[in-house]
Amino acid sequence: MQWRRHVTGLAFSFVFVVSYFTNKFVLSVLKFTYPTLFQGWQTLIGAVLLLLSGQLGWVEMSRITRSAALSWLPGSFLFVGNIYAGSRALSRIDIPFFFTLQNSSHVVSYIIIKILHRERTPWLRFTSICLMLLSAINLPLYDPQFDSSGYLWAACHLFCVGAYRVFQVHYNSNNISDFEQQCMNYLFSVLLLALAAHPTGDLTGALEFPSLQSHTFHCGCCASALLSFLLLLATVKLKRGLSLEHFGVWMFLSKVTAMFLSPFVFDTDTNAPSLYCVVISHVGEALLVYSDRDSQLR
């Protein structure tokens, strides 16, 4: 029924906003900037909960074959790059600016598809891509708290997000389900991030973290891991219950809600030009969602 779809969408938006706010709190307010440990913890708990849910029959997961795991390996690499670079960027960049940069991942997807398939692009989609690209290019020039390292990690993040989107849609040769994809992503991430914890210095740095024994820190880490898993469940349920363009609408609304509420929760330094970049980028995203709807109707 229609009202159930709205309930699922609202649940997705709620978990989306709270998940990003929790991650931002741990990364920026508590300043736990050790992504191999923070993301490794999240993916470890996610893997345990997902495998447990599969065993209990709460989610549908088939046995993952070796050939399927090997074919999905590039996707898992991109996923690790996504969460690692995203964690670095989110710790240094305000949420509205982070989403503005993240939107330009659609530019990466567009370029990859254009190179590989040379598909003709509708003018509305091309316009939306241009708006998101221009916003991302101009935002660093007007950000009052410009952080070169944060923007460099954001560039790595948006590249991984854009490439992962293309790989997930166009190169899933074994028809692996969303839960099976995420299970492999989780397990690969735990292994790779655990191996990287010591060489990156995160392990020794975390032992000297001032709030290591703080209950607030413990609660924040536990909440972030649980919310990350709940966001996965909400995302898959929403995708399965709605068409792609309707899922895009809920994603857009969730981002706008998070951006609107973030200045009331976190210190955010903005000016008029940077806000123009944020608005134009999300106008571009809205046009992209509308162009997807228009292409479906045709």
PDB file of C-alpha atoms in Angstrom:
ATOM      1  CA  MET A   1       0.000   0.000   0.000  1.00  0.00           C
ATOM      2  CA  GLN A   2       1.052   3.603  -0.625  1.00  0.00           C
ATOM      3  CA  TRP A   3       1.160   4.584   3.058  1.00  0.00           C
ATOM      4  CA  ARG A   4       3.586   1.738   3.797  1.00  0.00           C
ATOM      5  CA  ARG A   5       5.960   3.101   1.170  1.00  0.00           C
ATOM      6  CA  HIS A   6       5.845   6.500   2.838  1.00  0.00           C
ATOM      7  CA  VAL A   7       6.539   4.917   6.246  1.00  0.00           C
ATOM      8  CA  THR A   8       9.537   3.072   4.778  1.00  0.00           C
ATOM      9  CA  GLY A   9      10.781   6.295   3.176  1.00  0.00           C
ATOM     10  CA  LEU A  10      10.400   8.247   6.415  1.00  0.00           C
ATOM     11  CA  ALA A  11      12.206   5.502   8.332  1.00  0.00           C
ATOM     12  CA  PHE A  12      15.014   5.604   5.780  1.00  0.00           C
ATOM     13  CA  SER A  13      15.294   9.400   6.061  1.00  0.00           C
ATOM     14  CA  PHE A  14      15.346   9.269   9.865  1.00  0.00           C
ATOM     15  CA  VAL A  15      18.076   6.623   9.992  1.00  0.00           C
ATOM     16  CA  PHE A  16      20.026   8.421   7.245  1.00  0.00           C
ATOM     17  CA  VAL A  17      20.079  11.743   9.103  1.00  0.00           C
ATOM     18  CA  VAL A  18      20.814  10.264  12.543  1.00  0.00           C
ATOM     19  CA  SER A  19      23.548   8.023  11.092  1.00  0.00           C
ATOM     20  CA  TYR A  20      25.378  10.935   9.450  1.00  0.00           C
ATOM     21  CA  PHE A  21      24.978  13.091  12.558  1.00  0.00           C
ATOM     22  CA  THR A  22      26.363  10.327  14.778  1.00  0.00           C
ATOM     23  CA  ASN A  23      29.360   9.802  12.507  1.00  0.00           C
ATOM     24  CA  LYS A  24      29.964  13.553  12.352  1.00  0.00           C
ATOM     25  CA  PHE A  25      29.785  13.771  16.146  1.00  0.00           C
ATOM     26  CA  VAL A  26      32.391  11.036  16.668  1.00  0.00           C
ATOM     27  CA  LEU A  27      34.668  12.316  13.901  1.00  0.00           C
ATOM     28  CA  SER A  28      34.456  16.088  14.416  1.00  0.00           C
ATOM     29  CA  VAL A  29      33.242  16.779  17.950  1.00  0.00           C
ATOM     30  CA  LEU A  30      35.040  13.938  19.719  1.00  0.00           C
ATOM     31  CA  LYS A  31      37.796  14.097  17.051  1.00  0.00           C
ATOM     32  CA  PHE A  32      38.267  10.342  16.705  1.00  0.00           C
ATOM     33  CA  THR A  33      40.012  10.634  13.336  1.00  0.00           C
ATOM     34  CA  TYR A  34      41.270   7.069  12.956  1.00  0.00           C
ATOM     35  CA  PRO A  35      39.233   5.731  10.018  1.00  0.00           C
ATOM     36  CA  THR A  36      40.809   2.271   9.834  1.00  0.00           C
ATOM     37  CA  LEU A  37      39.541   1.646  13.368  1.00  0.00           C
ATOM     38  CA  PHE A  38      36.264   3.578  13.171  1.00  0.00           C
ATOM     39  CA  GLN A  39      35.213   2.144   9.812  1.00  0.00           C
ATOM     40  CA  GLY A  40      36.684  -1.248  10.690  1.00  0.00           C
ATOM     41  CA  TRP A  41      34.500  -1.315  13.794  1.00  0.00           C
ATOM     42  CA  GLN A  42      31.396  -0.363  11.806  1.00  0.00           C
ATOM     43  CA  THR A  43      32.006  -2.966   9.102  1.00  0.00           C
ATOM     44  CA  LEU A  44      32.832  -5.676  11.665  1.00  0.00           C
ATOM     45  CA  ILE A  45      29.546  -5.122  13.507  1.00  0.00           C
ATOM     46  CA  GLY A  46      27.731  -4.834  10.170  1.00  0.00           C
ATOM     47  CA  ALA A  47      29.182  -8.157   8.987  1.00  0.00           C
ATOM     48  CA  VAL A  48      28.274  -9.917  12.241  1.00  0.00           C
ATOM     49  CA  LEU A  49      24.704  -8.563  12.252  1.00  0.00           C
ATOM     50  CA  LEU A  50      24.187  -9.294   8.543  1.00  0.00           C
ATOM     51  CA  LEU A  51      25.462 -12.884   8.812  1.00  0.00           C
ATOM     52  CA  LEU A  52      23.367 -13.407  11.942  1.00  0.00           C
ATOM     53  CA  SER A  53      20.292 -11.989  10.211  1.00  0.00           C
ATOM     54  CA  GLY A  54      20.910 -14.329   7.285  1.00  0.00           C
ATOM     55  CA  GLN A  55      21.187 -17.346   9.581  1.00  0.00           C
ATOM     56  CA  LEU A  56      17.956 -16.409  11.347  1.00  0.00           C
ATOM     57  CA  GLY A  57      16.158 -15.892   8.041  1.00  0.00           C
ATOM     58  CA  TRP A  58      15.524 -12.171   8.594  1.00  0.00           C
ATOM     59  CA  VAL A  59      17.250 -11.291   5.313  1.00  0.00           C
ATOM     60  CA  GLU A  60      17.582 -13.342   2.142  1.00  0.00           C
ATOM     61  CA  MET A  61      21.170 -14.303   1.369  1.00  0.00           C
ATOM     62  CA  SER A  62      22.402 -17.184  -0.747  1.00  0.00           C
ATOM     63  CA  ARG A  63      25.735 -18.926  -0.343  1.00  0.00           C
ATOM     64  CA  ILE A  64      28.416 -16.772  -1.954  1.00  0.00           C
ATOM     65  CA  THR A  65      30.584 -18.751  -4.370  1.00  0.00           C
ATOM     66  CA  ARG A  66      34.281 -18.156  -4.915  1.00  0.00           C
ATOM     67  CA  SER A  67      33.698 -16.972  -8.489  1.00  0.00           C
ATOM     68  CA  ALA A  68      31.074 -14.480  -7.307  1.00  0.00           C
ATOM     69  CA  ALA A  69      33.419 -13.162  -4.600  1.00  0.00           C
ATOM     70  CA  LEU A  70      36.259 -12.735  -7.086  1.00  0.00           C
ATOM     71  CA  SER A  71      34.021 -10.990  -9.621  1.00  0.00           C
ATOM     72  CA  TRP A  72      32.846  -8.567  -6.912  1.00  0.00           C
ATOM     73  CA  LEU A  73      36.376  -7.811  -5.640  1.00  0.00           C
ATOM     74  CA  PRO A  74      36.714  -4.477  -7.546  1.00  0.00           C
ATOM     75  CA  GLY A  75      33.440  -3.347  -5.966  1.00  0.00           C
ATOM     76  CA  SER A  76      34.756  -4.183  -2.496  1.00  0.00           C
ATOM     77  CA  PHE A  77      37.950  -2.209  -3.165  1.00  0.00           C
ATOM     78  CA  LEU A  78      35.869   0.796  -4.199  1.00  0.00           C
ATOM     79  CA  PHE A  79      33.671   0.375  -1.118  1.00  0.00           C
ATOM     80  CA  VAL A  80      36.707   0.503   1.183  1.00  0.00           C
ATOM     81  CA  GLY A  81      37.965   3.606  -0.597  1.00  0.00           C
ATOM     82  CA  ASN A  82      34.495   5.131  -0.277  1.00  0.00           C
ATOM     83  CA  ILE A  83      34.164   4.661   3.494  1.00  0.00           C
ATOM     84  CA  TYR A  84      37.809   5.435   4.328  1.00  0.00           C
ATOM     85  CA  ALA A  85      38.035   8.636   2.279  1.00  0.00           C
ATOM     86  CA  GLY A  86      34.472   9.605   3.250  1.00  0.00           C
ATOM     87  CA  SER A  87      35.353   9.316   6.931  1.00  0.00           C
ATOM     88  CA  ARG A  88      38.443  11.502   6.450  1.00  0.00           C
ATOM     89  CA  ALA A  89      36.457  14.099   4.513  1.00  0.00           C
ATOM     90  CA  LEU A  90      33.461  14.196   6.869  1.00  0.00           C
ATOM     91  CA  SER A  91      35.746  14.810   9.848  1.00  0.00           C
ATOM     92  CA  ARG A  92      37.021  18.027   8.208  1.00  0.00           C
ATOM     93  CA  ILE A  93      34.094  19.316   6.117  1.00  0.00           C
ATOM     94  CA  ASP A  94      30.656  20.527   7.226  1.00  0.00           C
ATOM     95  CA  ILE A  95      27.728  18.297   6.267  1.00  0.00           C
ATOM     96  CA  PRO A  96      26.158  20.683   3.663  1.00  0.00           C
ATOM     97  CA  PHE A  97      29.504  21.023   1.884  1.00  0.00           C
ATOM     98  CA  PHE A  98      30.188  17.294   2.171  1.00  0.00           C
ATOM     99  CA  PHE A  99      26.929  16.460   0.388  1.00  0.00           C
ATOM    100  CA  THR A 100      27.607  19.103  -2.245  1.00  0.00           C
ATOM    101  CA  LEU A 101      30.915  17.466  -3.064  1.00  0.00           C
ATOM    102  CA  GLN A 102      29.404  13.992  -2.842  1.00  0.00           C
ATOM    103  CA  ASN A 103      26.796  14.966  -5.445  1.00  0.00           C
ATOM    104  CA  SER A 104      29.563  15.367  -8.007  1.00  0.00           C
ATOM    105  CA  SER A 105      30.091  11.592  -7.827  1.00  0.00           C
ATOM    106  CA  HIS A 106      27.367  11.583 -10.496  1.00  0.00           C
ATOM    107  CA  VAL A 107      29.845  13.420 -12.733  1.00  0.00           C
ATOM    108  CA  VAL A 108      32.318  10.555 -12.243  1.00  0.00           C
ATOM    109  CA  SER A 109      29.621   8.000 -13.079  1.00  0.00           C
ATOM    110  CA  TYR A 110      28.632  10.002 -16.166  1.00  0.00           C
ATOM    111  CA  ILE A 111      32.219  10.205 -17.453  1.00  0.00           C
ATOM    112  CA  ILE A 112      32.868   6.480 -16.910  1.00  0.00           C
ATOM    113  CA  ILE A 113      29.651   5.455 -18.676  1.00  0.00           C
ATOM    114  CA  LYS A 114      30.326   7.925 -21.485  1.00  0.00           C
ATOM    115  CA  ILE A 115      33.817   6.506 -22.062  1.00  0.00           C
ATOM    116  CA  LEU A 116      32.748   2.862 -21.917  1.00  0.00           C
ATOM    117  CA  HIS A 117      29.382   2.988 -23.655  1.00  0.00           C
ATOM    118  CA  ARG A 118      29.177   6.363 -25.430  1.00  0.00           C
ATOM    119  CA  GLU A 119      25.488   6.588 -24.672  1.00  0.00           C
ATOM    120  CA  ARG A 120      23.582   9.666 -25.729  1.00  0.00           C
ATOM    121  CA  THR A 121      22.778  11.877 -22.766  1.00  0.00           C
ATOM    122  CA  PRO A 122      19.396  13.667 -22.448  1.00  0.00           C
ATOM    123  CA  TRP A 123      19.826  17.445 -22.179  1.00  0.00           C
ATOM    124  CA  LEU A 124      18.187  17.589 -18.733  1.00  0.00           C
ATOM    125  CA  ARG A 125      20.599  15.019 -17.307  1.00  0.00           C
ATOM    126  CA  PHE A 126      23.551  16.803 -18.905  1.00  0.00           C
ATOM    127  CA  THR A 127      22.382  20.106 -17.376  1.00  0.00           C
ATOM    128  CA  SER A 128      22.128  18.527 -13.930  1.00  0.00           C
ATOM    129  CA  ILE A 129      25.632  17.044 -14.262  1.00  0.00           C
ATOM    130  CA  CYS A 130      27.026  20.463 -15.240  1.00  0.00           C
ATOM    131  CA  LEU A 131      25.357  22.166 -12.249  1.00  0.00           C
ATOM    132  CA  MET A 132      26.771  19.635  -9.788  1.00  0.00           C
ATOM    133  CA  LEU A 133      30.230  19.859 -11.350  1.00  0.00           C
ATOM    134  CA  LEU A 134      30.308  23.670 -11.307  1.00  0.00           C
ATOM    135  CA  SER A 135      29.167  23.738  -7.681  1.00  0.00           C
ATOM    136  CA  ALA A 136      31.858  21.283  -6.601  1.00  0.00           C
ATOM    137  CA  ILE A 137      34.572  23.208  -8.479  1.00  0.00           C
ATOM    138  CA  ASN A 138      33.580  26.586  -7.009  1.00  0.00           C
ATOM    139  CA  LEU A 139      32.850  25.455  -3.445  1.00  0.00           C
ATOM    140  CA  PRO A 140      36.532  25.293  -2.334  1.00  0.00           C
ATOM    141  CA  LEU A 141      36.990  28.894  -3.490  1.00  0.00           C
ATOM    142  CA  TYR A 142      34.270  30.170  -1.143  1.00  0.00           C
ATOM    143  CA  ASP A 143      34.403  27.771   1.811  1.00  0.00           C
ATOM    144  CA  PRO A 144      35.242  29.972   4.849  1.00  0.00           C
ATOM    145  CA  GLN A 145      36.962  27.003   6.531  1.00  0.00           C
ATOM    146  CA  PHE A 146      38.685  25.571   3.483  1.00  0.00           C
ATOM    147  CA  ASP A 147      40.769  22.520   4.370  1.00  0.00           C
ATOM    148  CA  SER A 148      42.913  21.232   1.497  1.00  0.00           C
ATOM    149  CA  SER A 149      43.312  17.808   3.078  1.00  0.00           C
ATOM    150  CA  GLY A 150      39.570  17.482   3.618  1.00  0.00           C
ATOM    151  CA  TYR A 151      38.827  18.380   0.005  1.00  0.00           C
ATOM    152  CA  LEU A 152      41.468  15.960  -1.264  1.00  0.00           C
ATOM    153  CA  TRP A 153      39.854  13.127   0.684  1.00  0.00           C
ATOM    154  CA  ALA A 154      36.441  14.277  -0.558  1.00  0.00           C
ATOM    155  CA  ALA A 155      37.722  13.979  -4.147  1.00  0.00           C
ATOM    156  CA  CYS A 156      38.860  10.400  -3.458  1.00  0.00           C
ATOM    157  CA  HIS A 157      35.492   9.686  -1.818  1.00  0.00           C
ATOM    158  CA  LEU A 158      33.380  10.989  -4.684  1.00  0.00           C
ATOM    159  CA  PHE A 159      35.495   9.103  -7.234  1.00  0.00           C
ATOM    160  CA  CYS A 160      34.977   5.822  -5.361  1.00  0.00           C
ATOM    161  CA  VAL A 161      31.241   6.506  -4.947  1.00  0.00           C
ATOM    162  CA  GLY A 162      30.816   7.277  -8.649  1.00  0.00           C
ATOM    163  CA  ALA A 163      32.859   4.300  -9.836  1.00  0.00           C
ATOM    164  CA  TYR A 164      31.104   1.963  -7.375  1.00  0.00           C
ATOM    165  CA  ARG A 165      27.702   3.104  -8.657  1.00  0.00           C
ATOM    166  CA  VAL A 166      28.681   2.210 -12.231  1.00  0.00           C
ATOM    167  CA  PHE A 167      30.206  -1.124 -11.215  1.00  0.00           C
ATOM    168  CA  GLN A 168      27.167  -2.051  -9.129  1.00  0.00           C
ATOM    169  CA  VAL A 169      24.684  -1.354 -11.931  1.00  0.00           C
ATOM    170  CA  HIS A 170      26.591  -2.372 -15.076  1.00  0.00           C
ATOM    171  CA  TYR A 171      29.093  -5.057 -14.047  1.00  0.00           C
ATOM    172  CA  ASN A 172      27.264  -7.318 -11.598  1.00  0.00           C
ATOM    173  CA  SER A 173      27.722 -10.350 -13.858  1.00  0.00           C
ATOM    174  CA  ASN A 174      26.711 -12.906 -11.216  1.00  0.00           C
ATOM    175  CA  ASN A 175      23.496 -11.076 -10.250  1.00  0.00           C
ATOM    176  CA  ILE A 176      24.615 -10.799  -6.636  1.00  0.00           C
ATOM    177  CA  SER A 177      21.902  -9.408  -4.355  1.00  0.00           C
ATOM    178  CA  ASP A 178      22.303  -6.174  -2.378  1.00  0.00           C
ATOM    179  CA  PHE A 179      22.771  -8.050   0.906  1.00  0.00           C
ATOM    180  CA  GLU A 180      25.332 -10.407  -0.616  1.00  0.00           C
ATOM    181  CA  GLN A 181      27.225  -7.452  -2.082  1.00  0.00           C
ATOM    182  CA  GLN A 182      27.285  -5.714   1.263  1.00  0.00           C
ATOM    183  CA  CYS A 183      28.314  -8.870   3.096  1.00  0.00           C
ATOM    184  CA  MET A 184      31.376  -9.206   0.849  1.00  0.00           C
ATOM    185  CA  ASN A 185      32.067  -5.479   1.229  1.00  0.00           C
ATOM    186  CA  TYR A 186      31.922  -5.782   5.014  1.00  0.00           C
ATOM    187  CA  LEU A 187      34.174  -8.842   5.230  1.00  0.00           C
ATOM    188  CA  PHE A 188      36.736  -7.431   2.804  1.00  0.00           C
ATOM    189  CA  SER A 189      36.713  -4.076   4.620  1.00  0.00           C
ATOM    190  CA  VAL A 190      37.318  -5.694   8.017  1.00  0.00           C
ATOM    191  CA  LEU A 191      40.310  -7.605   6.638  1.00  0.00           C
ATOM    192  CA  LEU A 192      41.853  -4.692   4.728  1.00  0.00           C
ATOM    193  CA  LEU A 193      41.285  -2.066   7.420  1.00  0.00           C
ATOM    194  CA  ALA A 194      42.643  -4.366  10.136  1.00  0.00           C
ATOM    195  CA  LEU A 195      45.827  -4.869   8.110  1.00  0.00           C
ATOM    196  CA  ALA A 196      46.119  -1.090   7.551  1.00  0.00           C
ATOM    197  CA  ALA A 197      45.492  -0.046  11.179  1.00  0.00           C
ATOM    198  CA  HIS A 198      49.115  -0.300  12.309  1.00  0.00           C
ATOM    199  CA  PRO A 199      50.952   0.976   9.184  1.00  0.00           C
ATOM    200  CA  THR A 200      48.750   4.083   9.053  1.00  0.00           C
ATOM    201  CA  GLY A 201      49.474   4.873  12.705  1.00  0.00           C
ATOM    202  CA  ASP A 202      45.800   4.710  13.656  1.00  0.00           C
ATOM    203  CA  LEU A 203      46.349   1.902  16.169  1.00  0.00           C
ATOM    204  CA  THR A 204      49.019   3.712  18.178  1.00  0.00           C
ATOM    205  CA  GLY A 205      47.200   7.050  17.834  1.00  0.00           C
ATOM    206  CA  ALA A 206      43.945   5.599  19.153  1.00  0.00           C
ATOM    207  CA  LEU A 207      45.681   4.308  22.294  1.00  0.00           C
ATOM    208  CA  GLU A 208      46.481   7.937  23.143  1.00  0.00           C
ATOM    209  CA  PHE A 209      42.986   9.218  22.300  1.00  0.00           C
ATOM    210  CA  PRO A 210      41.845  11.442  25.250  1.00  0.00           C
ATOM    211  CA  SER A 211      38.240  10.187  25.286  1.00  0.00           C
ATOM    212  CA  LEU A 212      39.081   6.499  24.925  1.00  0.00           C
ATOM    213  CA  GLN A 213      37.452   5.659  28.276  1.00  0.00           C
ATOM    214  CA  SER A 214      34.549   8.090  27.852  1.00  0.00           C
ATOM    215  CA  HIS A 215      31.026   6.657  27.936  1.00  0.00           C
ATOM    216  CA  THR A 216      30.005   9.264  25.351  1.00  0.00           C
ATOM    217  CA  PHE A 217      32.638   7.922  22.972  1.00  0.00           C
ATOM    218  CA  HIS A 218      31.592   4.309  23.594  1.00  0.00           C
ATOM    219  CA  CYS A 219      27.930   5.146  23.021  1.00  0.00           C
ATOM    220  CA  GLY A 220      28.752   7.095  19.864  1.00  0.00           C
ATOM    221  CA  CYS A 221      30.752   4.210  18.386  1.00  0.00           C
ATOM    222  CA  CYS A 222      28.076   1.642  19.248  1.00  0.00           C
ATOM    223  CA  ALA A 223      25.333   3.883  17.837  1.00  0.00           C
ATOM    224  CA  SER A 224      27.292   4.525  14.634  1.00  0.00           C
ATOM    225  CA  ALA A 225      27.766   0.801  13.969  1.00  0.00           C
ATOM    226  CA  LEU A 226      24.130  -0.059  14.681  1.00  0.00           C
ATOM    227  CA  LEU A 227      22.810   2.864  12.630  1.00  0.00           C
ATOM    228  CA  SER A 228      25.063   1.920   9.700  1.00  0.00           C
ATOM    229  CA  PHE A 229      23.502  -1.545   9.669  1.00  0.00           C
ATOM    230  CA  LEU A 230      19.976  -0.180  10.032  1.00  0.00           C
ATOM    231  CA  LEU A 231      20.641   2.199   7.144  1.00  0.00           C
ATOM    232  CA  LEU A 232      21.622  -0.774   4.995  1.00  0.00           C
ATOM    233  CA  LEU A 233      18.359  -2.557   5.856  1.00  0.00           C
ATOM    234  CA  ALA A 234      16.291   0.588   5.218  1.00  0.00           C
ATOM    235  CA  THR A 235      18.077   1.265   1.922  1.00  0.00           C
ATOM    236  CA  VAL A 236      17.534  -2.247   0.552  1.00  0.00           C
ATOM    237  CA  LYS A 237      13.903  -2.308   1.691  1.00  0.00           C
ATOM    238  CA  LEU A 238      13.245   1.081   0.094  1.00  0.00           C
ATOM    239  CA  LYS A 239      14.950   0.077  -3.175  1.00  0.00           C
ATOM    240  CA  ARG A 240      12.911  -3.102  -3.396  1.00  0.00           C
ATOM    241  CA  GLY A 241       9.635  -1.370  -2.647  1.00  0.00           C
ATOM    242  CA  LEU A 242      10.054   1.601  -4.967  1.00  0.00           C
ATOM    243  CA  SER A 243      11.308   2.363  -8.444  1.00  0.00           C
ATOM    244  CA  LEU A 244      14.791   3.823  -8.901  1.00  0.00           C
ATOM    245  CA  GLU A 245      13.554   7.388  -9.391  1.00  0.00           C
ATOM    246  CA  HIS A 246      11.375   7.251  -6.259  1.00  0.00           C
ATOM    247  CA  PHE A 247      14.348   5.999  -4.263  1.00  0.00           C
ATOM    248  CA  GLY A 248      16.261   8.988  -5.634  1.00  0.00           C
ATOM    249  CA  VAL A 249      13.534  11.298  -4.353  1.00  0.00           C
ATOM    250  CA  TRP A 250      13.818   9.914  -0.816  1.00  0.00           C
ATOM    251  CA  MET A 251      17.612  10.135  -0.956  1.00  0.00           C
ATOM    252  CA  PHE A 252      17.368  13.755  -2.074  1.00  0.00           C
ATOM    253  CA  LEU A 253      14.882  14.612   0.696  1.00  0.00           C
ATOM    254  CA  SER A 254      17.082  12.908   3.284  1.00  0.00           C
ATOM    255  CA  LYS A 255      20.127  14.924   2.238  1.00  0.00           C
ATOM    256  CA  VAL A 256      18.189  18.193   2.275  1.00  0.00           C
ATOM    257  CA  THR A 257      16.826  17.386   5.743  1.00  0.00           C
ATOM    258  CA  ALA A 258      20.314  16.615   7.059  1.00  0.00           C
ATOM    259  CA  MET A 259      21.710  19.838   5.598  1.00  0.00           C
ATOM    260  CA  PHE A 260      18.872  21.925   7.019  1.00  0.00           C
ATOM    261  CA  LEU A 261      19.227  20.470  10.525  1.00  0.00           C
ATOM    262  CA  SER A 262      23.035  20.278  10.693  1.00  0.00           C
ATOM    263  CA  PRO A 263      23.614  23.981  11.603  1.00  0.00           C
ATOM    264  CA  PHE A 264      21.376  23.474  14.665  1.00  0.00           C
ATOM    265  CA  VAL A 265      23.521  20.543  15.815  1.00  0.00           C
ATOM    266  CA  PHE A 266      27.061  21.373  14.687  1.00  0.00           C
ATOM    267  CA  ASP A 267      29.009  24.600  14.311  1.00  0.00           C
ATOM    268  CA  THR A 268      28.762  25.521  10.629  1.00  0.00           C
ATOM    269  CA  ASP A 269      30.596  28.451   9.062  1.00  0.00           C
ATOM    270  CA  THR A 270      29.027  29.563   5.773  1.00  0.00           C
ATOM    271  CA  ASN A 271      28.731  32.608   3.554  1.00  0.00           C
ATOM    272  CA  ALA A 272      26.472  33.577   0.666  1.00  0.00           C
ATOM    273  CA  PRO A 273      28.677  32.226  -2.201  1.00  0.00           C
ATOM    274  CA  SER A 274      29.181  28.860  -0.491  1.00  0.00           C
ATOM    275  CA  LEU A 275      25.438  28.562   0.128  1.00  0.00           C
ATOM    276  CA  TYR A 276      24.820  29.312  -3.560  1.00  0.00           C
ATOM    277  CA  CYS A 277      27.089  26.361  -4.388  1.00  0.00           C
ATOM    278  CA  VAL A 278      25.123  24.112  -2.031  1.00  0.00           C
ATOM    279  CA  VAL A 279      21.769  25.193  -3.464  1.00  0.00           C
ATOM    280  CA  ILE A 280      22.859  24.933  -7.109  1.00  0.00           C
ATOM    281  CA  SER A 281      24.329  21.471  -6.537  1.00  0.00           C
ATOM    282  CA  HIS A 282      21.086  20.190  -5.073  1.00  0.00           C
ATOM    283  CA  VAL A 283      19.035  21.853  -7.797  1.00  0.00           C
ATOM    284  CA  GLY A 284      21.215  19.774 -10.122  1.00  0.00           C
ATOM    285  CA  GLU A 285      20.492  16.649  -8.097  1.00  0.00           C
ATOM    286  CA  ALA A 286      16.744  17.396  -8.223  1.00  0.00           C
ATOM    287  CA  LEU A 287      16.970  17.745 -12.018  1.00  0.00           C
ATOM    288  CA  LEU A 288      18.829  14.430 -12.162  1.00  0.00           C
ATOM    289  CA  VAL A 289      16.060  12.699 -10.200  1.00  0.00           C
ATOM    290  CA  TYR A 290      13.451  14.293 -12.466  1.00  0.00           C
ATOM    291  CA  SER A 291      15.355  13.237 -15.601  1.00  0.00           C
ATOM    292  CA  ASP A 292      15.385   9.645 -14.327  1.00  0.00           C
ATOM    293  CA  ARG A 293      11.633   9.840 -13.848  1.00  0.00           C
ATOM    294  CA  ASP A 294      11.196  11.339 -17.306  1.00  0.00           C
ATOM    295  CA  SER A 295      13.251   8.577 -18.943  1.00  0.00           C
ATOM    296  CA  GLN A 296      11.210   5.915 -17.121  1.00  0.00           C
ATOM    297  CA  LEU A 297       7.972   7.415 -18.428  1.00  0.00           C
ATOM    298  CA  ARG A 298       9.318   7.216 -21.958  1.00  0.00           C
TER     299      ARG A 298
END
